[in-house]
Amino acid sequence: MPGADLTAAPAGEPEFPASSESSDDLSDEPNGRGLAEIPPGEGAGIAEPDEYAPERGISDRLKRWAAKLDRSDRPREIEGVVDRPDFQDPEEEPEFIPDRYGMPLDQPDGTRIPLFDGMPKREQAEQGGLGDCGIIATLGAVAASRPEALRSCVHETDEGNYQVRLHEAKYSRAKQCYEPTGNSITLTVTPELPVMDDEPGKPVFAPALANTAWAPVLEKAIAGADRSWTAERWDRAKQLWKAQGNSGDAPTGYVRLNQGSTPDERSELLTQLTGLPARTVQFPSGYDRQGRSADRQLGDEIAQRLSLDKPVLVGTRELAAGESSLPKGLFAGHVYEVTKIDAQGKLHLRNPWGIDHPAQMTVQELKRNVRTCYSTLE
């Protein structure tokens, strides 16, 4: 986000967002709805973030400004502006590309859609015409589990902009999780959002549902994150972009969000939104000392985390050769929030589209159709 790093990660450690490994791991759900889901490295325990980040692009002015920041360990306030992040992905289908920035949050009677109507709810976070299901699923999960965190992190200013306050996050290799640094990032987000000429009163990306604007405003703030990265971060981003077989500059802004996310990105975003440690956890394997099978361990882990209001986010695998779809109404390469384990041991998943939620499934059915990890709060 403009002005400074969101992660304060040293060279070789991931910043916002974390990274993928190769172009073979990236794929999007058809119609721009799904988001590429990248499996972490193999092995038991906590999944480590990858070496590189899959995006780049920065204002030279902001880069120079960020280089002058105090890098001491004392807490500091970081400020920046998110105005009009890149939003037209040249690789997207033309019908999904917005025409311009507009003011869809302003209503015909001269008022503006309010940020909140009471506490935020997960149903108010819905994926629009952008391939950022991982971001939207994370926003919805935090709204459901820690609504006060979202309620306190964004408000409207007297000038008609929005102020978004996030927690700077850093990856700890020793603890294998993202932790807040104690620094805060205060962003001024302007109210313009991408629109189509024939529907100027409707955001193309995350909609303003139930007369609330917090979801599209936070989506825009996250899209502007890349304007704060350091030169080292951009070097890693360029290397990854080229390693994936791409040419030219890597995407920025909303276009970056349209390319895909990783479990580590969602873990980091959980910390930035809540100020609490978060991690990517590998599924258990084998029996534990209590004699529980891997399936039983996973079910118990998820149930315990949900009971403690800790979000659980999973991403589905890609289709295998000969497959035309995944079972249980799951979409390949897509991110879901696990919302419940019922009395029969069935898992309930929420699709960030707001529709087409999959059928309830057993732990075994979940494991057969998702990547072998989940993102959660510590």
Short mmCIF file of C-alpha atoms in Angstrom, two decimals:
data_model
loop_
_atom_site.label_atom_id
_atom_site.label_comp_id
_atom_site.label_asym_id
_atom_site.label_seq_id
_atom_site.Cartn_x
_atom_site.Cartn_y
_atom_site.Cartn_z
CA MET A 1 0.00 0.00 0.00
CA PRO A 2 1.27 3.48 -0.74
CA GLY A 3 3.99 4.84 1.44
CA ALA A 4 5.64 1.83 3.09
CA ASP A 5 5.97 -1.93 3.33
CA LEU A 6 3.06 -3.77 4.87
CA THR A 7 5.19 -6.68 5.98
CA ALA A 8 8.61 -5.42 7.01
CA ALA A 9 10.06 -8.75 5.85
CA PRO A 10 13.84 -9.00 5.34
CA ALA A 11 15.27 -9.96 2.00
CA GLY A 12 14.38 -13.55 1.19
CA GLU A 13 11.25 -13.51 3.35
CA PRO A 14 7.80 -12.83 1.91
CA GLU A 15 5.98 -9.53 2.08
CA PHE A 16 2.37 -8.79 1.10
CA PRO A 17 1.26 -10.91 -0.62
CA ALA A 18 3.20 -14.16 -0.35
CA SER A 19 4.21 -16.10 -3.40
CA SER A 20 3.70 -19.07 -5.63
CA GLU A 21 6.31 -21.45 -6.95
CA SER A 22 5.77 -21.93 -10.66
CA SER A 23 3.49 -21.13 -13.54
CA ASP A 24 2.21 -24.71 -13.49
CA ASP A 25 0.57 -24.00 -10.12
CA LEU A 26 -1.42 -20.99 -11.29
CA SER A 27 -4.91 -21.26 -12.73
CA ASP A 28 -8.10 -19.25 -12.57
CA GLU A 29 -11.71 -20.37 -12.36
CA PRO A 30 -13.58 -19.73 -15.65
CA ASN A 31 -15.40 -16.42 -16.09
CA GLY A 32 -12.96 -14.60 -13.82
CA ARG A 33 -14.68 -15.94 -10.72
CA GLY A 34 -12.08 -18.32 -9.26
CA LEU A 35 -8.66 -17.50 -7.83
CA ALA A 36 -5.53 -19.51 -8.36
CA GLU A 37 -4.76 -21.59 -5.30
CA ILE A 38 -1.13 -22.60 -4.76
CA PRO A 39 -0.18 -25.59 -2.61
CA PRO A 40 2.68 -24.94 -0.17
CA GLY A 41 5.76 -27.12 0.02
CA GLU A 42 5.36 -30.73 1.02
CA GLY A 43 6.03 -31.89 4.57
CA ALA A 44 4.29 -31.94 7.91
CA GLY A 45 3.69 -28.94 10.13
CA ILE A 46 3.42 -25.34 9.04
CA ALA A 47 3.76 -24.37 5.40
CA GLU A 48 6.57 -21.86 4.84
CA PRO A 49 5.94 -18.93 2.48
CA ASP A 50 7.63 -19.05 -0.89
CA GLU A 51 10.72 -17.08 -1.83
CA TYR A 52 9.17 -14.70 -4.32
CA ALA A 53 6.01 -12.64 -4.79
CA PRO A 54 3.98 -12.87 -8.02
CA GLU A 55 3.53 -9.17 -8.69
CA ARG A 56 5.32 -5.83 -9.06
CA GLY A 57 4.80 -2.18 -9.99
CA ILE A 58 5.50 0.92 -7.94
CA SER A 59 5.51 4.70 -8.11
CA ASP A 60 9.10 5.99 -8.14
CA ARG A 61 8.04 8.83 -5.89
CA LEU A 62 6.55 6.44 -3.35
CA LYS A 63 9.57 4.15 -3.60
CA ARG A 64 11.91 7.01 -2.73
CA TRP A 65 9.62 8.09 0.09
CA ALA A 66 9.50 4.56 1.52
CA ALA A 67 13.29 4.29 1.42
CA LYS A 68 13.53 7.23 3.79
CA LEU A 69 11.31 5.67 6.47
CA ASP A 70 12.69 5.01 9.91
CA ARG A 71 13.59 1.29 9.92
CA SER A 72 14.12 1.07 13.69
CA ASP A 73 12.21 -1.40 15.83
CA ARG A 74 10.12 1.23 17.56
CA PRO A 75 6.43 1.33 16.57
CA ARG A 76 5.66 3.84 13.86
CA GLU A 77 2.72 5.17 11.91
CA ILE A 78 2.85 4.59 8.16
CA GLU A 79 0.61 6.65 5.91
CA GLY A 80 -0.26 6.57 2.23
CA VAL A 81 -2.92 7.17 -0.40
CA VAL A 82 -4.77 4.65 -2.59
CA ASP A 83 -6.49 6.49 -5.42
CA ARG A 84 -6.81 4.61 -8.73
CA PRO A 85 -5.02 1.23 -8.77
CA ASP A 86 -4.65 -0.51 -12.13
CA PHE A 87 -7.96 -2.16 -12.97
CA GLN A 88 -8.01 -3.21 -16.64
CA ASP A 89 -6.45 -6.65 -17.08
CA PRO A 90 -5.49 -7.04 -20.75
CA GLU A 91 -5.65 -10.82 -20.41
CA GLU A 92 -9.24 -10.80 -19.12
CA GLU A 93 -12.30 -11.40 -21.27
CA PRO A 94 -13.46 -8.00 -22.63
CA GLU A 95 -16.91 -8.25 -21.08
CA PHE A 96 -15.36 -8.41 -17.59
CA ILE A 97 -13.07 -5.38 -17.99
CA PRO A 98 -14.38 -2.16 -16.39
CA ASP A 99 -14.53 0.93 -18.57
CA ARG A 100 -13.41 3.55 -16.06
CA TYR A 101 -13.45 4.76 -12.48
CA GLY A 102 -16.75 6.16 -11.25
CA MET A 103 -18.66 6.98 -8.07
CA PRO A 104 -21.03 4.01 -7.61
CA LEU A 105 -21.19 4.51 -3.84
CA ASP A 106 -22.89 7.89 -4.31
CA GLN A 107 -26.67 7.56 -4.44
CA PRO A 108 -29.16 9.56 -6.56
CA ASP A 109 -30.43 11.48 -3.51
CA GLY A 110 -26.95 12.92 -2.89
CA THR A 111 -26.06 10.63 0.00
CA ARG A 112 -23.43 7.91 -0.01
CA ILE A 113 -23.85 4.25 0.85
CA PRO A 114 -22.69 3.96 4.47
CA LEU A 115 -19.72 1.80 5.38
CA PHE A 116 -21.65 -0.27 7.92
CA ASP A 117 -25.14 -1.09 9.08
CA GLY A 118 -24.26 -2.39 12.52
CA MET A 119 -21.46 -4.94 12.68
CA PRO A 120 -20.14 -6.31 9.36
CA LYS A 121 -21.40 -9.74 8.29
CA ARG A 122 -19.78 -12.36 6.09
CA GLU A 123 -22.73 -12.18 3.67
CA GLN A 124 -21.80 -8.56 2.91
CA ALA A 125 -18.48 -9.69 1.38
CA GLU A 126 -19.14 -11.08 -2.07
CA GLN A 127 -16.87 -11.60 -5.04
CA GLY A 128 -17.65 -9.50 -8.09
CA GLY A 129 -16.06 -9.56 -11.52
CA LEU A 130 -12.51 -9.92 -10.19
CA GLY A 131 -10.62 -13.16 -9.61
CA ASP A 132 -9.94 -12.39 -5.95
CA CYS A 133 -11.98 -15.07 -4.21
CA GLY A 134 -9.18 -15.54 -1.66
CA ILE A 135 -9.33 -11.88 -0.63
CA ILE A 136 -13.13 -11.84 -0.44
CA ALA A 137 -13.29 -15.15 1.43
CA THR A 138 -10.83 -13.75 3.97
CA LEU A 139 -12.84 -10.55 4.40
CA GLY A 140 -16.00 -12.59 4.91
CA ALA A 141 -14.30 -14.90 7.39
CA VAL A 142 -13.03 -11.99 9.49
CA ALA A 143 -16.45 -10.33 9.36
CA ALA A 144 -17.97 -13.50 10.79
CA SER A 145 -15.33 -14.23 13.44
CA ARG A 146 -13.87 -10.84 14.38
CA PRO A 147 -16.38 -8.22 13.16
CA GLU A 148 -15.08 -5.62 15.59
CA ALA A 149 -11.69 -5.73 13.83
CA LEU A 150 -13.25 -4.69 10.52
CA ARG A 151 -15.59 -2.21 12.17
CA SER A 152 -12.65 -0.38 13.73
CA CYS A 153 -10.23 -0.47 10.79
CA VAL A 154 -12.15 1.72 8.31
CA HIS A 155 -14.16 4.92 8.55
CA GLU A 156 -15.22 7.81 6.32
CA THR A 157 -13.33 11.09 6.62
CA ASP A 158 -14.68 14.63 6.61
CA GLU A 159 -13.20 15.08 3.13
CA GLY A 160 -15.32 12.25 1.70
CA ASN A 161 -12.52 9.70 1.51
CA TYR A 162 -12.03 6.56 3.60
CA GLN A 163 -9.34 5.92 6.17
CA VAL A 164 -8.23 2.30 6.38
CA ARG A 165 -6.00 1.31 9.28
CA LEU A 166 -4.18 -2.03 9.02
CA HIS A 167 -1.58 -3.84 11.11
CA GLU A 168 1.86 -4.18 9.61
CA ALA A 169 2.74 -7.90 9.47
CA LYS A 170 6.04 -9.77 9.43
CA TYR A 171 6.72 -13.45 8.85
CA SER A 172 8.58 -15.17 11.70
CA ARG A 173 10.55 -18.18 10.51
CA ALA A 174 11.18 -19.19 14.10
CA LYS A 175 7.47 -19.32 14.91
CA GLN A 176 6.40 -20.12 11.32
CA CYS A 177 3.61 -17.58 11.33
CA TYR A 178 2.80 -13.99 10.50
CA GLU A 179 2.95 -11.60 13.43
CA PRO A 180 2.00 -7.94 13.85
CA THR A 181 5.06 -5.69 14.15
CA GLY A 182 3.31 -3.11 16.32
CA ASN A 183 3.33 -0.63 13.46
CA SER A 184 0.11 0.56 11.88
CA ILE A 185 -0.60 1.50 8.27
CA THR A 186 -3.11 4.30 7.78
CA LEU A 187 -4.32 4.60 4.20
CA THR A 188 -6.46 7.29 2.65
CA VAL A 189 -8.66 5.49 0.10
CA THR A 190 -10.54 7.66 -2.38
CA PRO A 191 -14.19 6.74 -3.12
CA GLU A 192 -13.84 6.06 -6.86
CA LEU A 193 -14.36 2.43 -7.94
CA PRO A 194 -14.15 0.67 -11.33
CA VAL A 195 -17.48 0.72 -13.22
CA MET A 196 -19.00 -0.09 -16.59
CA ASP A 197 -20.34 2.77 -18.72
CA ASP A 198 -23.76 1.12 -18.99
CA GLU A 199 -24.00 0.58 -15.19
CA PRO A 200 -22.19 3.52 -13.58
CA GLY A 201 -24.04 3.06 -10.31
CA LYS A 202 -22.72 -0.46 -9.72
CA PRO A 203 -19.15 -1.49 -8.76
CA VAL A 204 -17.74 -4.07 -11.17
CA PHE A 205 -15.74 -5.78 -8.46
CA ALA A 206 -16.90 -6.37 -4.86
CA PRO A 207 -20.48 -5.04 -4.61
CA ALA A 208 -21.89 -2.83 -1.86
CA LEU A 209 -24.34 -5.34 -0.38
CA ALA A 210 -27.05 -4.72 2.20
CA ASN A 211 -26.46 -0.98 1.92
CA THR A 212 -22.86 -1.29 3.18
CA ALA A 213 -19.65 -0.18 1.46
CA TRP A 214 -16.94 -1.69 3.64
CA ALA A 215 -16.19 -4.66 1.35
CA PRO A 216 -15.44 -2.71 -1.87
CA VAL A 217 -13.50 -0.08 0.12
CA LEU A 218 -11.27 -2.70 1.77
CA GLU A 219 -10.86 -4.55 -1.54
CA LYS A 220 -9.56 -1.31 -3.08
CA ALA A 221 -7.17 -0.74 -0.17
CA ILE A 222 -5.74 -4.24 -0.62
CA ALA A 223 -5.43 -3.68 -4.37
CA GLY A 224 -3.25 -0.63 -3.65
CA ALA A 225 -0.82 -2.59 -1.49
CA ASP A 226 1.84 -2.97 -4.16
CA ARG A 227 2.62 0.74 -4.30
CA SER A 228 4.59 0.42 -1.06
CA TRP A 229 6.96 -2.42 -1.91
CA THR A 230 10.73 -2.00 -1.72
CA ALA A 231 13.14 -2.38 -4.63
CA GLU A 232 14.11 -5.82 -3.33
CA ARG A 233 10.50 -6.88 -3.34
CA TRP A 234 10.08 -5.75 -6.91
CA ASP A 235 13.18 -7.67 -7.95
CA ARG A 236 11.72 -10.85 -6.50
CA ALA A 237 8.37 -10.10 -8.14
CA LYS A 238 10.03 -9.65 -11.54
CA GLN A 239 11.90 -12.91 -11.17
CA LEU A 240 8.75 -14.85 -10.35
CA TRP A 241 6.75 -13.21 -13.14
CA LYS A 242 9.41 -14.17 -15.67
CA ALA A 243 9.79 -17.66 -14.18
CA GLN A 244 6.11 -18.21 -14.88
CA GLY A 245 6.78 -17.62 -18.57
CA ASN A 246 5.35 -14.11 -18.70
CA SER A 247 6.78 -11.13 -20.52
CA GLY A 248 6.65 -7.47 -19.67
CA ASP A 249 5.92 -6.00 -16.26
CA ALA A 250 3.99 -7.96 -13.67
CA PRO A 251 0.47 -6.67 -12.92
CA THR A 252 -0.36 -4.19 -10.19
CA GLY A 253 -3.45 -3.02 -8.33
CA TYR A 254 -6.72 -4.79 -9.04
CA VAL A 255 -5.05 -6.54 -11.98
CA ARG A 256 -2.63 -8.14 -9.53
CA LEU A 257 -5.50 -9.42 -7.41
CA ASN A 258 -7.01 -10.94 -10.54
CA GLN A 259 -3.98 -13.21 -11.02
CA GLY A 260 -4.33 -15.51 -8.02
CA SER A 261 -3.57 -15.87 -4.31
CA THR A 262 -1.78 -18.33 -2.06
CA PRO A 263 -2.62 -19.70 1.40
CA ASP A 264 0.18 -17.54 2.81
CA GLU A 265 -1.34 -14.40 1.33
CA ARG A 266 -4.55 -15.15 3.17
CA SER A 267 -2.70 -15.84 6.40
CA GLU A 268 -0.89 -12.54 6.11
CA LEU A 269 -4.11 -10.69 5.36
CA LEU A 270 -5.68 -12.22 8.47
CA THR A 271 -2.91 -10.63 10.54
CA GLN A 272 -3.18 -7.30 8.77
CA LEU A 273 -6.92 -7.13 9.40
CA THR A 274 -7.02 -8.46 12.97
CA GLY A 275 -3.62 -7.65 14.47
CA LEU A 276 -3.33 -11.29 15.54
CA PRO A 277 -0.76 -13.94 14.49
CA ALA A 278 -1.85 -16.18 11.61
CA ARG A 279 -0.38 -19.15 9.77
CA THR A 280 -0.79 -21.69 7.01
CA VAL A 281 -1.15 -25.18 8.46
CA GLN A 282 -0.45 -28.44 6.64
CA PHE A 283 -3.00 -31.22 7.03
CA PRO A 284 -1.97 -33.89 9.57
CA SER A 285 -0.59 -37.20 8.34
CA GLY A 286 -0.45 -40.55 10.13
CA TYR A 287 -1.65 -41.29 13.66
CA ASP A 288 -0.83 -39.04 16.59
CA ARG A 289 0.14 -40.04 20.13
CA GLN A 290 -3.51 -40.18 21.12
CA GLY A 291 -4.16 -42.80 18.45
CA ARG A 292 -6.20 -40.43 16.29
CA SER A 293 -6.12 -40.92 12.52
CA ALA A 294 -5.11 -38.04 10.26
CA ASP A 295 -8.77 -37.52 9.31
CA ARG A 296 -9.83 -37.39 12.95
CA GLN A 297 -7.03 -34.97 13.78
CA LEU A 298 -8.02 -32.63 10.95
CA GLY A 299 -11.68 -32.66 11.90
CA ASP A 300 -10.83 -31.98 15.54
CA GLU A 301 -8.43 -29.17 14.59
CA ILE A 302 -10.98 -27.39 12.40
CA ALA A 303 -13.77 -27.81 14.95
CA GLN A 304 -11.59 -26.38 17.70
CA ARG A 305 -10.47 -23.39 15.64
CA LEU A 306 -14.03 -22.56 14.63
CA SER A 307 -15.17 -22.79 18.25
CA LEU A 308 -12.52 -20.17 19.10
CA ASP A 309 -13.65 -17.85 16.28
CA LYS A 310 -10.57 -18.56 14.19
CA PRO A 311 -11.31 -18.50 10.42
CA VAL A 312 -10.46 -21.58 8.34
CA LEU A 313 -9.85 -20.98 4.63
CA VAL A 314 -9.18 -23.75 2.09
CA GLY A 315 -8.54 -23.84 -1.65
CA THR A 316 -9.68 -26.53 -4.04
CA ARG A 317 -7.38 -28.53 -6.27
CA GLU A 318 -7.34 -28.38 -10.04
CA LEU A 319 -9.22 -30.89 -12.19
CA ALA A 320 -7.43 -34.15 -12.88
CA ALA A 321 -7.15 -35.64 -16.35
CA GLY A 322 -10.58 -36.81 -17.48
CA GLU A 323 -12.47 -34.83 -14.83
CA SER A 324 -15.09 -32.31 -15.91
CA SER A 325 -15.92 -31.06 -12.42
CA LEU A 326 -15.23 -31.61 -8.74
CA PRO A 327 -17.76 -33.41 -6.52
CA LYS A 328 -20.06 -31.75 -3.98
CA GLY A 329 -20.53 -28.70 -6.21
CA LEU A 330 -16.98 -27.49 -5.62
CA PHE A 331 -15.26 -25.34 -8.23
CA ALA A 332 -11.65 -26.10 -9.11
CA GLY A 333 -8.95 -23.57 -8.21
CA HIS A 334 -11.29 -21.69 -5.88
CA VAL A 335 -11.16 -20.54 -2.24
CA TYR A 336 -13.81 -21.36 0.36
CA GLU A 337 -14.38 -20.57 4.01
CA VAL A 338 -15.17 -23.52 6.29
CA THR A 339 -18.02 -22.17 8.41
CA LYS A 340 -19.19 -25.15 10.47
CA ILE A 341 -18.82 -28.80 11.40
CA ASP A 342 -22.23 -30.19 12.27
CA ALA A 343 -23.26 -32.94 14.70
CA GLN A 344 -22.77 -35.57 11.98
CA GLY A 345 -19.20 -34.45 11.38
CA LYS A 346 -20.05 -32.83 8.02
CA LEU A 347 -18.22 -29.68 7.01
CA HIS A 348 -20.11 -26.64 5.67
CA LEU A 349 -18.26 -24.41 3.21
CA ARG A 350 -19.13 -20.92 1.98
CA ASN A 351 -18.51 -19.83 -1.59
CA PRO A 352 -17.46 -16.14 -1.69
CA TRP A 353 -19.67 -15.70 -4.76
CA GLY A 354 -22.58 -15.66 -2.29
CA ILE A 355 -24.24 -18.46 -4.31
CA ASP A 356 -23.42 -22.03 -5.40
CA HIS A 357 -22.29 -23.10 -1.95
CA PRO A 358 -21.05 -26.71 -2.03
CA ALA A 359 -22.88 -29.60 -0.42
CA GLN A 360 -21.92 -30.64 3.09
CA MET A 361 -19.00 -33.07 3.07
CA THR A 362 -17.00 -35.37 5.29
CA VAL A 363 -13.40 -34.71 6.26
CA GLN A 364 -12.33 -37.40 3.79
CA GLU A 365 -14.27 -35.74 0.97
CA LEU A 366 -12.73 -32.38 1.85
CA LYS A 367 -9.22 -33.82 1.80
CA ARG A 368 -9.74 -35.42 -1.60
CA ASN A 369 -10.71 -32.12 -3.19
CA VAL A 370 -8.71 -29.33 -1.57
CA ARG A 371 -5.05 -28.46 -1.23
CA THR A 372 -3.35 -30.03 1.76
CA CYS A 373 -3.36 -26.95 3.98
CA TYR A 374 -5.56 -24.22 5.42
CA SER A 375 -5.08 -20.60 6.51
CA THR A 376 -6.12 -19.59 10.01
CA LEU A 377 -5.41 -17.40 13.01
CA GLU A 378 -2.82 -18.70 15.43
#
